[in-house]
Amino acid sequence: MSRWIGTSFKMTKTRSEAASYAARVRAAVGDGIDGVQPFLIPSATAVSVVADTLGPGSPVLTGVQNAHWDDEGAWTGEISVPQAADAGARLVEIGHSERRAHFAETDDTVRLKTAAALRHGLTPLVCVGESAAARDAGRGADVVRAQAEAALEGQSDPGAVLLAYEPVWAIGEHGRPPRPEEIAPALAALAELPARAVLYGGSVDLRNAPWLLELPGVQGLFVGRAAWDVDAFLDLVALGL
Ligand code: PGA
């Protein structure tokens, strides 16, 4: 089974910066790398240029950072899954903690968006993760399991869903890298669910990626800051081999 190695650009990079990055990835990955499934999730403005740069049928998947559950309509500021697909996306990131914290994303909207992605044949990448308070209270694995179960509930094909375990306390510039024993319980809980694969995300970098990839229950890495430089991303892809 392939290891998934991908990055979200979050709210960084112009279209030309994203295109240069994608061109470097295309050149390095060629017809594909055995055992690794790379993916890039740019800002919405750069999705089509990244997908076009990678080319049709590319072994590198392009994704969107969010998509609405409705196919079209009066939802100002949103994009739909069909629109994301039209721009070249094959993955839909759903429920990132930054969206749960700042944009009213809930377990219900995550489930609806997961259903929308599956309905249109795109792969949902559902992010789950506990807060520092939940971790300190010993409830981390329960919170993570409940979020993931809520996303998978009632789905036509839960086995097509990717889960990204991203502890909130590990994400971003104020986060800190995890210790193995802090994330093992949630990874064990997620391994019992019928998802396609479980990725780890949160302060991943070139130093910790090797041991994170060897943790039981980890089938890939979802990287933010450390992969915004394309050389670092390609080094991470090489680690997935
Ligand atoms: P980070 O972000 O690698 O910058 O901590 C991870 C994420 O939000 O997926």
XYZ file of C-alpha atoms and ligand atoms in Angstrom:
250
model
C 0.000 0.000 0.000
C 1.262 3.448 -0.900
C 2.227 6.013 1.667
C 0.403 9.292 1.232
C 2.724 12.300 1.413
C 1.120 15.684 0.863
C 0.980 19.303 1.793
C -1.574 22.052 2.118
C -0.286 25.457 1.152
C -2.978 26.944 3.444
C -3.228 30.683 2.585
C 0.181 31.013 0.935
C 1.528 31.253 -2.635
C 0.434 33.185 -5.685
C -0.583 31.272 -8.805
C 2.879 31.638 -10.316
C 4.560 30.466 -7.104
C 2.222 27.486 -6.948
C 2.868 26.698 -10.624
C 6.651 26.761 -10.144
C 6.308 24.463 -7.160
C 4.074 22.044 -9.096
C 6.468 22.055 -12.066
C 9.340 21.023 -9.789
C 7.208 18.238 -8.298
C 6.146 17.053 -11.738
C 9.766 16.878 -12.889
C 10.901 15.025 -9.765
C 8.025 12.535 -9.632
C 7.899 11.764 -13.349
C 5.575 8.859 -14.056
C 5.190 8.183 -10.360
C 7.139 6.817 -7.432
C 6.439 3.264 -6.336
C 5.035 3.187 -2.852
C 4.295 6.897 -2.532
C 1.127 8.831 -3.361
C 2.052 12.527 -3.356
C -0.591 15.260 -3.198
C -0.699 19.062 -3.243
C -3.510 21.165 -1.801
C -3.108 24.789 -2.896
C -5.340 27.759 -2.182
C -8.520 27.774 -4.274
C -7.080 30.434 -6.594
C -4.207 28.130 -7.579
C -5.987 24.771 -7.834
C -6.461 24.860 -11.598
C -2.935 26.083 -12.321
C -1.454 23.363 -10.114
C -3.624 20.647 -11.673
C -2.835 21.924 -15.183
C 0.884 22.091 -14.435
C 0.890 18.531 -13.093
C -1.079 17.459 -16.147
C -4.009 15.105 -16.738
C -3.679 11.718 -15.054
C -0.728 12.959 -13.003
C 0.566 10.597 -10.307
C 0.473 13.653 -8.021
C -3.046 14.439 -6.845
C -4.361 17.992 -6.526
C -6.827 18.914 -3.811
C -8.900 21.769 -2.446
C -8.747 22.939 1.169
C -12.531 23.056 1.536
C -15.676 22.547 -0.508
C -19.364 23.081 0.223
C -21.839 20.210 0.624
C -24.294 21.683 -1.871
C -23.651 21.293 -5.597
C -24.494 24.902 -6.440
C -26.467 27.870 -5.209
C -26.452 31.045 -3.149
C -23.492 30.341 -0.891
C -21.308 33.419 -1.244
C -17.610 32.739 -0.886
C -17.896 28.990 -1.132
C -16.922 26.558 -3.871
C -18.718 23.291 -4.600
C -17.250 19.842 -5.145
C -18.228 19.895 -8.850
C -16.456 23.253 -9.193
C -13.396 21.834 -7.427
C -13.427 18.838 -9.778
C -13.789 21.171 -12.750
C -10.635 22.985 -11.567
C -8.774 19.666 -11.503
C -9.099 18.630 -7.859
C -9.288 14.943 -6.996
C -9.021 15.369 -3.215
C -11.180 17.459 -0.882
C -9.718 18.421 2.486
C -12.505 18.645 5.054
C -12.695 19.744 8.680
C -9.193 21.074 9.264
C -8.933 22.376 12.830
C -8.391 25.928 11.568
C -11.750 25.679 9.802
C -13.409 24.068 12.804
C -12.034 26.862 15.040
C -12.581 29.902 12.820
C -15.203 29.018 10.204
C -17.878 27.173 12.162
C -17.021 23.773 10.732
C -18.800 21.106 12.802
C -19.041 17.329 12.760
C -22.334 17.790 10.857
C -20.855 19.964 8.102
C -17.861 17.646 7.900
C -20.192 14.692 7.336
C -22.183 16.575 4.678
C -19.021 17.645 2.855
C -17.609 14.119 3.016
C -20.820 12.840 1.431
C -20.592 15.507 -1.286
C -17.024 14.546 -2.156
C -17.939 10.840 -2.361
C -21.071 11.618 -4.400
C -18.900 13.219 -7.061
C -16.105 10.653 -6.989
C -13.503 12.800 -5.235
C -11.491 11.528 -2.276
C -12.352 13.175 1.051
C -9.397 13.915 3.340
C -11.081 14.384 6.698
C -9.040 16.036 9.456
C -9.639 15.090 13.066
C -7.768 16.003 16.222
C -8.132 16.766 19.907
C -7.377 20.007 21.739
C -4.642 20.276 24.350
C -7.349 20.362 27.037
C -8.871 17.105 25.800
C -5.427 15.529 25.654
C -4.609 16.652 29.203
C -7.933 15.270 30.419
C -7.053 11.893 28.911
C -9.892 12.197 26.375
C -7.790 12.617 23.216
C -8.472 9.262 21.609
C -12.200 9.455 22.449
C -12.550 12.903 20.873
C -10.694 11.823 17.757
C -12.682 8.616 17.407
C -15.969 10.519 17.798
C -14.997 13.081 15.139
C -13.990 10.358 12.691
C -17.082 8.254 13.348
C -19.273 11.327 12.805
C -17.590 11.943 9.432
C -17.983 8.329 8.295
C -21.525 7.811 9.591
C -23.970 6.939 6.837
C -21.435 7.365 4.024
C -21.891 5.296 0.879
C -18.235 4.306 0.796
C -16.391 4.947 4.069
C -13.534 2.832 2.733
C -12.718 5.600 0.249
C -12.215 8.228 2.957
C -8.746 9.349 4.040
C -8.399 10.411 7.661
C -5.730 12.857 8.809
C -5.029 12.737 12.527
C -3.906 16.244 13.393
C -3.782 17.045 17.112
C -4.752 20.708 17.470
C -1.866 21.280 19.902
C 0.642 20.063 17.314
C -0.460 22.241 14.389
C 1.097 25.451 13.175
C 3.667 27.885 14.517
C 2.250 27.669 18.060
C 2.081 23.903 17.981
C 4.750 21.511 19.100
C 5.841 18.185 17.633
C 4.267 15.184 19.347
C 5.938 12.410 21.251
C 5.065 8.935 20.002
C 3.197 7.964 23.157
C 0.997 11.073 22.909
C -0.429 10.148 19.531
C -0.427 6.349 19.689
C -3.852 6.022 21.415
C -5.720 8.078 18.815
C -3.911 6.303 15.982
C -4.966 2.968 17.469
C -8.577 4.168 17.702
C -8.575 5.343 14.078
C -7.051 2.069 12.869
C -10.275 0.320 13.898
C -12.396 2.412 11.516
C -13.104 1.417 7.901
C -11.197 4.304 6.300
C -8.842 3.964 3.334
C -5.770 5.237 5.196
C -4.787 7.323 8.201
C -2.259 10.133 7.793
C -0.554 12.053 10.573
C -0.248 15.852 10.485
C 0.978 18.552 12.871
C 4.548 19.951 13.018
C 5.844 17.263 10.656
C 9.321 18.026 9.371
C 12.296 16.206 7.923
C 13.598 15.290 11.379
C 10.479 13.661 12.772
C 9.006 12.287 9.536
C 11.095 9.079 9.590
C 9.813 7.883 12.957
C 6.289 9.177 12.341
C 6.117 7.076 9.178
C 7.088 3.994 11.176
C 4.400 4.434 13.841
C 1.710 1.745 13.811
C -1.411 3.074 12.134
C 0.338 5.809 10.114
C 0.019 5.404 6.352
C 1.179 8.839 5.352
C 1.964 12.413 6.345
C 0.030 15.632 5.847
C 2.470 18.512 6.110
C 2.065 22.264 6.433
C 4.928 24.723 6.950
C 7.821 22.294 6.507
C 6.704 21.459 2.967
C 6.073 24.952 1.647
C 9.583 24.887 0.265
C 9.512 22.471 -2.659
C 12.941 20.962 -1.952
C 11.798 20.041 1.551
C 8.590 18.541 0.136
C 10.576 16.413 -2.309
C 12.842 15.247 0.524
C 9.729 14.231 2.477
C 8.379 12.362 -0.545
C 11.686 10.511 -0.787
C 11.382 9.541 2.895
C 8.066 7.863 2.098
C 9.805 5.321 -0.083
P 1.983 22.271 10.192
O 0.448 22.161 9.707
O 2.738 21.151 9.526
O 2.410 23.624 9.731
O 1.966 22.118 11.686
C -0.124 20.902 9.615
C -1.547 20.997 9.158
O -2.253 21.950 9.525
O -2.005 20.118 8.417
